[in-house]
CSV table of C-alpha atoms in Angstrom, one decimal:
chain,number,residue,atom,x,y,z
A,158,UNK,CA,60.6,75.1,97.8
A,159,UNK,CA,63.0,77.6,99.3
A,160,UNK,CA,62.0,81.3,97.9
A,161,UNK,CA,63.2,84.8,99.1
A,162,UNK,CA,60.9,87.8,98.2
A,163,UNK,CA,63.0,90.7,99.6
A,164,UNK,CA,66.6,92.0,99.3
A,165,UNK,CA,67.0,92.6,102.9
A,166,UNK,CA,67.3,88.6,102.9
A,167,UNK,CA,70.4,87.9,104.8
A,168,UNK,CA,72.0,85.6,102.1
A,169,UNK,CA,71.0,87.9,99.3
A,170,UNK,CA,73.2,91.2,101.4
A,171,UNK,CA,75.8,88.7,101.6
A,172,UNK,CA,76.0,87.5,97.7
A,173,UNK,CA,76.0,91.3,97.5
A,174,UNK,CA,79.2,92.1,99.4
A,175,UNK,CA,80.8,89.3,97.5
A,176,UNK,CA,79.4,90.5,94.4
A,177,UNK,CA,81.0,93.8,95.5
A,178,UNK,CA,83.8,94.0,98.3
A,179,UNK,CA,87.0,92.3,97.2
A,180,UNK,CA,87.7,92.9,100.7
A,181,UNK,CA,84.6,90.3,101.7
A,182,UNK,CA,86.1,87.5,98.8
A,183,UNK,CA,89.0,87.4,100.6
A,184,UNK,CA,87.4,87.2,104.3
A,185,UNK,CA,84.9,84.5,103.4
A,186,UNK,CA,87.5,82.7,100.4
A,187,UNK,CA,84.0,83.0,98.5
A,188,UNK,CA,82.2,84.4,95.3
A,189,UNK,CA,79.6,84.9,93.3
A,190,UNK,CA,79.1,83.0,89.5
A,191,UNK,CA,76.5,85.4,87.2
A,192,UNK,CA,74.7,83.8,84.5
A,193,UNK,CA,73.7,79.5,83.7
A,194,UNK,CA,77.0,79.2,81.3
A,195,UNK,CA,79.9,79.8,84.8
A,196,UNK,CA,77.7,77.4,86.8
A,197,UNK,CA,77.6,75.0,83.8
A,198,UNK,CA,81.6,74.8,83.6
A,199,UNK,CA,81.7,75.0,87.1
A,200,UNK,CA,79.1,72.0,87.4
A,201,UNK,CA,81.1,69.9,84.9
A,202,UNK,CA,85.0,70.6,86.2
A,203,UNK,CA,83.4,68.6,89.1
A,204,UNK,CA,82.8,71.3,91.8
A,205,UNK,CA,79.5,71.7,94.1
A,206,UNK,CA,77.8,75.1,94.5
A,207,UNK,CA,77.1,76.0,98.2
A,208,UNK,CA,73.9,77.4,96.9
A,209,UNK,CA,72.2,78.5,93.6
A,210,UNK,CA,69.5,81.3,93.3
A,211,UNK,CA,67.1,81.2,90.5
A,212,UNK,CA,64.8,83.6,89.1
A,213,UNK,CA,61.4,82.6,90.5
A,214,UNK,CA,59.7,84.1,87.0
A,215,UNK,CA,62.0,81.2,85.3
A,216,UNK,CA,60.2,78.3,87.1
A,217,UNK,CA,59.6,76.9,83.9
A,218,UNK,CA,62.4,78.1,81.7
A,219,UNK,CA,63.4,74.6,79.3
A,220,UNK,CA,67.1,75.9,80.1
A,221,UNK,CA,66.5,76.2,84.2
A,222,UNK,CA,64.6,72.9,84.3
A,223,UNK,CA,67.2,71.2,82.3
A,224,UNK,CA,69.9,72.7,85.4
A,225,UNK,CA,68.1,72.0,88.4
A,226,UNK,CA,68.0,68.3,87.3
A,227,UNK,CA,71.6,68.1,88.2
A,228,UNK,CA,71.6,69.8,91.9
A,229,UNK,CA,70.8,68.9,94.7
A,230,UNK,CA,67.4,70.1,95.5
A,231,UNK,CA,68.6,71.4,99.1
A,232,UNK,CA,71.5,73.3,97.1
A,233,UNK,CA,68.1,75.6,95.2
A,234,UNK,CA,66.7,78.6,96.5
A,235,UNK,CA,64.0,80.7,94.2
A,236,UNK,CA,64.4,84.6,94.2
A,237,UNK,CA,62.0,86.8,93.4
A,238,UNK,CA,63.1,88.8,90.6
A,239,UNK,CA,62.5,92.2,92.1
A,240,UNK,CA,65.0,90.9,95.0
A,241,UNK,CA,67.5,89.3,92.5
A,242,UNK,CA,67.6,93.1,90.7
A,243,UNK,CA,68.5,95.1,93.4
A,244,UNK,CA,71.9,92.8,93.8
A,245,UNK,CA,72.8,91.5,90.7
A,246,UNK,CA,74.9,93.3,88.0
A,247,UNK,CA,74.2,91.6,85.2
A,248,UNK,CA,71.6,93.9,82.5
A,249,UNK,CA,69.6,90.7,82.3
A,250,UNK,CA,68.6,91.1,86.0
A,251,UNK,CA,66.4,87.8,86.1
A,252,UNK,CA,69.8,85.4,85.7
A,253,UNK,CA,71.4,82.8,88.0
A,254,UNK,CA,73.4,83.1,91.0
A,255,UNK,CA,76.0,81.1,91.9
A,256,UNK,CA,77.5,80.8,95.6
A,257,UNK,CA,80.6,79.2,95.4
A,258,UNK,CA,83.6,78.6,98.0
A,259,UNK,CA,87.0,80.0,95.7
A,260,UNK,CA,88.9,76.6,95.0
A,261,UNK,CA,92.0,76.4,97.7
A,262,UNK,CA,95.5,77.8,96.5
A,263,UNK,CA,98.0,74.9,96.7
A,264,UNK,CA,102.0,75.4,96.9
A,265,UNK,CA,103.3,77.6,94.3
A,266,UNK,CA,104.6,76.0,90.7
A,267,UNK,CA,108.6,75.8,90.9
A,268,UNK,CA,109.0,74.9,87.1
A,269,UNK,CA,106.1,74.2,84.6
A,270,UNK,CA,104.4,76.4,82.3
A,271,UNK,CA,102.9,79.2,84.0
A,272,UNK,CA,101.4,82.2,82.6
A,273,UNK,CA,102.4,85.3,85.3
A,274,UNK,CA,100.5,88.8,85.3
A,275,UNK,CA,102.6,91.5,86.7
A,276,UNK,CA,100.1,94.4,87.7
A,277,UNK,CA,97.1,93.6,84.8
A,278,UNK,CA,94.3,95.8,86.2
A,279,UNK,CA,92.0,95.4,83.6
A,280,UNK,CA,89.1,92.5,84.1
A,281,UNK,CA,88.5,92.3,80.8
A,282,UNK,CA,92.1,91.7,80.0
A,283,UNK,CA,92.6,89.3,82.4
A,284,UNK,CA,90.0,87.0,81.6
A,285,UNK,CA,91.1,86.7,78.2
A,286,UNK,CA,94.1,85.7,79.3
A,287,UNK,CA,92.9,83.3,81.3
A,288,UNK,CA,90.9,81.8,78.0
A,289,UNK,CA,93.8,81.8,76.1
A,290,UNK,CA,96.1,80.2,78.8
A,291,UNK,CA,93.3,77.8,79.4
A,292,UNK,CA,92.8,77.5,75.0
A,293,UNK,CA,96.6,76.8,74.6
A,294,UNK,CA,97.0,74.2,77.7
A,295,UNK,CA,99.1,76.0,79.7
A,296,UNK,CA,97.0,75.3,83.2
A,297,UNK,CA,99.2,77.2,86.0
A,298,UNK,CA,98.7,81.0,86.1
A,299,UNK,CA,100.3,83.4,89.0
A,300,UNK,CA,99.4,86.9,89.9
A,301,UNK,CA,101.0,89.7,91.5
A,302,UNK,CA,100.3,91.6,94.6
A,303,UNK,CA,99.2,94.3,92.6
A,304,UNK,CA,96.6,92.6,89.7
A,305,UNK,CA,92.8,93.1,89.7
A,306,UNK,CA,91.0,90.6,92.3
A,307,UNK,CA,90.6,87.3,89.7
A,308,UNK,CA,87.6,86.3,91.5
A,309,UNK,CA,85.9,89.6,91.1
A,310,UNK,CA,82.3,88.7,89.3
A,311,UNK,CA,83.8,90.9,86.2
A,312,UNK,CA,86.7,88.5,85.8
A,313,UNK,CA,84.9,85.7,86.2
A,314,UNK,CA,82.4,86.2,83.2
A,315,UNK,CA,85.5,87.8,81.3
A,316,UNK,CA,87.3,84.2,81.7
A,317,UNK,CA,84.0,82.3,80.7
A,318,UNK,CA,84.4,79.3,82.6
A,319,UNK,CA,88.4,79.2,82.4
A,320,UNK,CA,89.2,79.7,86.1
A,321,UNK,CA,87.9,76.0,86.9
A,322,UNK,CA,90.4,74.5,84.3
A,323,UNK,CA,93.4,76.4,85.9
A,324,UNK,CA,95.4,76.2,89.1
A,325,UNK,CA,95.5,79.8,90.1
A,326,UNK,CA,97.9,81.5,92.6
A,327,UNK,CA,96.4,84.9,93.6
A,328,UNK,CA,98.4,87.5,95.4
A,329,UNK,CA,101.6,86.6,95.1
A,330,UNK,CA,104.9,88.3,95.5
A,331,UNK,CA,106.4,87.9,92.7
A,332,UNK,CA,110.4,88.9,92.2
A,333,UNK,CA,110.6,86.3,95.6
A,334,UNK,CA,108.5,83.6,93.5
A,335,UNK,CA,110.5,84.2,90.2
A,336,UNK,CA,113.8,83.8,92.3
A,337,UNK,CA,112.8,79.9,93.3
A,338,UNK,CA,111.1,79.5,89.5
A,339,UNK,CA,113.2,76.5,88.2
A,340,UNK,CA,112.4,76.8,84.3
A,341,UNK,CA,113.1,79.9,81.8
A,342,UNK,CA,111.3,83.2,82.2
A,343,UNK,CA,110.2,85.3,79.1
A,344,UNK,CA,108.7,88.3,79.3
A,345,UNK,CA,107.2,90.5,76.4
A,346,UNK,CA,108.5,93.8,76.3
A,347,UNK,CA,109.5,96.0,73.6
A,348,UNK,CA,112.9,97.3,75.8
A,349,UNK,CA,113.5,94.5,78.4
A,350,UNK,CA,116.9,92.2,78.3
A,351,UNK,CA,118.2,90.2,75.8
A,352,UNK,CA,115.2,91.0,73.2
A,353,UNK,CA,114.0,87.9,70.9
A,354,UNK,CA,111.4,87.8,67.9
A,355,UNK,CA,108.7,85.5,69.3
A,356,UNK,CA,109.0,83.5,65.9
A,357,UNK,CA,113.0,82.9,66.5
A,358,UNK,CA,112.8,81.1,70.2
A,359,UNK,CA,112.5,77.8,70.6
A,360,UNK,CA,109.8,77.0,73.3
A,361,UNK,CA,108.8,73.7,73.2
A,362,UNK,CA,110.7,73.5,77.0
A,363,UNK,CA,108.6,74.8,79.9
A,364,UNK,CA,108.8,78.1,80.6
A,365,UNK,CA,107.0,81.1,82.2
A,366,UNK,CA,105.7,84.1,80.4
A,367,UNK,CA,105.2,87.5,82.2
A,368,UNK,CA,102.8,90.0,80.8
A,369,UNK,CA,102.6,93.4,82.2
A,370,UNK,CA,100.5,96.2,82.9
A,371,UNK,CA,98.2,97.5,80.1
A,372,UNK,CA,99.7,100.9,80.6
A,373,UNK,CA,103.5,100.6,81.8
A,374,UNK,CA,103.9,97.0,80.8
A,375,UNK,CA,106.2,94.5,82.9
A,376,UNK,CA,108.2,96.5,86.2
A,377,UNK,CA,111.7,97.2,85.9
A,378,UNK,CA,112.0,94.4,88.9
A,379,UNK,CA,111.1,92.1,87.3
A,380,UNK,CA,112.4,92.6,83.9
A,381,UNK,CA,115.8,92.2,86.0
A,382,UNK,CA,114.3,88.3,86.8
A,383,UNK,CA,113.4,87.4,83.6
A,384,UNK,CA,115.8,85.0,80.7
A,385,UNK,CA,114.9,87.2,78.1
A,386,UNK,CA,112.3,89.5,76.7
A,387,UNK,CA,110.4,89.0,73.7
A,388,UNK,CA,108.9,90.9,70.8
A,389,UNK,CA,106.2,90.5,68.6
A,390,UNK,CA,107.1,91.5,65.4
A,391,UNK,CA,104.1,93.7,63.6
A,392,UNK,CA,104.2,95.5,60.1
A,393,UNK,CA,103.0,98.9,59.6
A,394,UNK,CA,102.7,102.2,62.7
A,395,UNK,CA,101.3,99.8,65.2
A,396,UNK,CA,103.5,100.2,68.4
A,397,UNK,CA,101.7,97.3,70.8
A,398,UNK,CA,99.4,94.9,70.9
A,399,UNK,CA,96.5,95.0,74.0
A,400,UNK,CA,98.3,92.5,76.8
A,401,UNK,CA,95.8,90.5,76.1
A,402,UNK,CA,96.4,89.9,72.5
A,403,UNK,CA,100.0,90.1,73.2
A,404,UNK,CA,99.5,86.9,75.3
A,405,UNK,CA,97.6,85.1,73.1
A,406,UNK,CA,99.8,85.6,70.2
A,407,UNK,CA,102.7,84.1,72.4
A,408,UNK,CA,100.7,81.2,74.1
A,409,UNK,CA,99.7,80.5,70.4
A,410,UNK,CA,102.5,80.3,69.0
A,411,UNK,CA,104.0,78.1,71.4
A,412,UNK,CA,101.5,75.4,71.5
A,413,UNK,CA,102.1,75.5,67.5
A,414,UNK,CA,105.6,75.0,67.7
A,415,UNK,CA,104.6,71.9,70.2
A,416,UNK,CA,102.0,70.1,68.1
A,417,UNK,CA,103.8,70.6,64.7
């Protein structure tokens, strides 16, 4: 049995710049999975860890048994739980680790549904998103330049699994990438072009939605790429919806109009 005792280990100070430094994610095209539920999803949408780290003090944990019956036993290493607490940043500081290698970003989508975050710098947001997206069964999602690292640990447990049932594109400039997009663009914003009530489109054909920033919403530049913009119509003083709601609310609605 593989254990490490101290958190001068050399793999535990690198799970901790990954866990960290978006800088070292990018470097190393790796991260780090908190908790038994990401590894479970990541487990059953068919990938294979490059290592797991498990509390030594949960040896016998029903739960952690169950999980190591489906690794490899070379793919296990035990941690001590004082060494797994000075890296991890999870309150329950006797969880699983996950090593992973980020899945590889194919070509970008030319037509397709695609859900496109312009500038989202909330984690929080953004893996709601990603639930919703994945929820809804729209499966491409692209990301600006300028959006919060999607692999960062705080996404990851934000999206709850969804990043292994999406293709993602990280990074990406976008007013180029909407140039060469084949299918309808719609963007939600409360002064764009060509406004639309969400209930009055049609969207049973592919298109791509564009949600903005939490604070200025969707960039002038690419307001100028889009179709149309759309709004959600709301009774009372309520001005906006959170981005994320906002994009739930339109995925939603979509996917109703395309199983009714």
């Amino acid at each position: 049995m593989k254990l490490i005792t101290s958190a001068q280990n050399e793999q535990l100070k690198h799970l901790s710049k990954l866990l960290t430094q978006s800088k070292a994610r990018r470097e190393y095209g790796q991260t780090v999975l908190e908790g038994v539920h990401l590894l479970q999803v990541y487990l059953e949408a068919g990938y294979t860890p490059k290592q797991v780290y498990l509390p030594e003090s949960k040896n016998t944990h029903p739960e952690i048994r169950n999980l190591i019956s489906s690794l490899d036993e070379d793919g296990i290493t035990w941690v001590g739980n004082e060494a797994l607490s000075k890296i991890t940043s999870l309150n329950d500081a006797d969880d699983v680790m996950t090593w992973i290698e980020i899945p590889p970003q194919g070509d970008l989508p030319l037509s397709g549904d695609c859900v496109v975050l312009d500038r989202l710098q909330d984690p929080g947001n953004v893996g709601t998103v990603l639930r919703s997206a994945a929820a809804s069964g729209i499966r491409q999602i692209v990301l600006g330049n300028d959006c919060v690292d999607i692999w960062s640990p705080k996404v990851l447990r934000a999206g709850m699994g969804a990043h292994f049932l999406l293709d993602i594109y990280s990074r990406v400039f976008l007013p180029q990438w909407l140039d060469a997009y084949q299918d309808k663009i719609w963007a939600t914003a409360l002064d764009g072009r060509n406004p639309s009530d969400l209930y009055q489109l049609d969207l049973n054909a592919p298109c791509a939605w564009v949600f903005g920033n939490e604070g200025s919403g969707v960039s002038r530049e690419i307001l100028e790429k889009v179709d149309g913009s759309v709004r959600i119509p709301m009774l009372g003083q309520t001005e906006s919806l959170n981005v994320a709601m906002a994009a739930t609310v339109c995925l939603f609605e979509q996917m109703r109009q395309r199983i009714a």
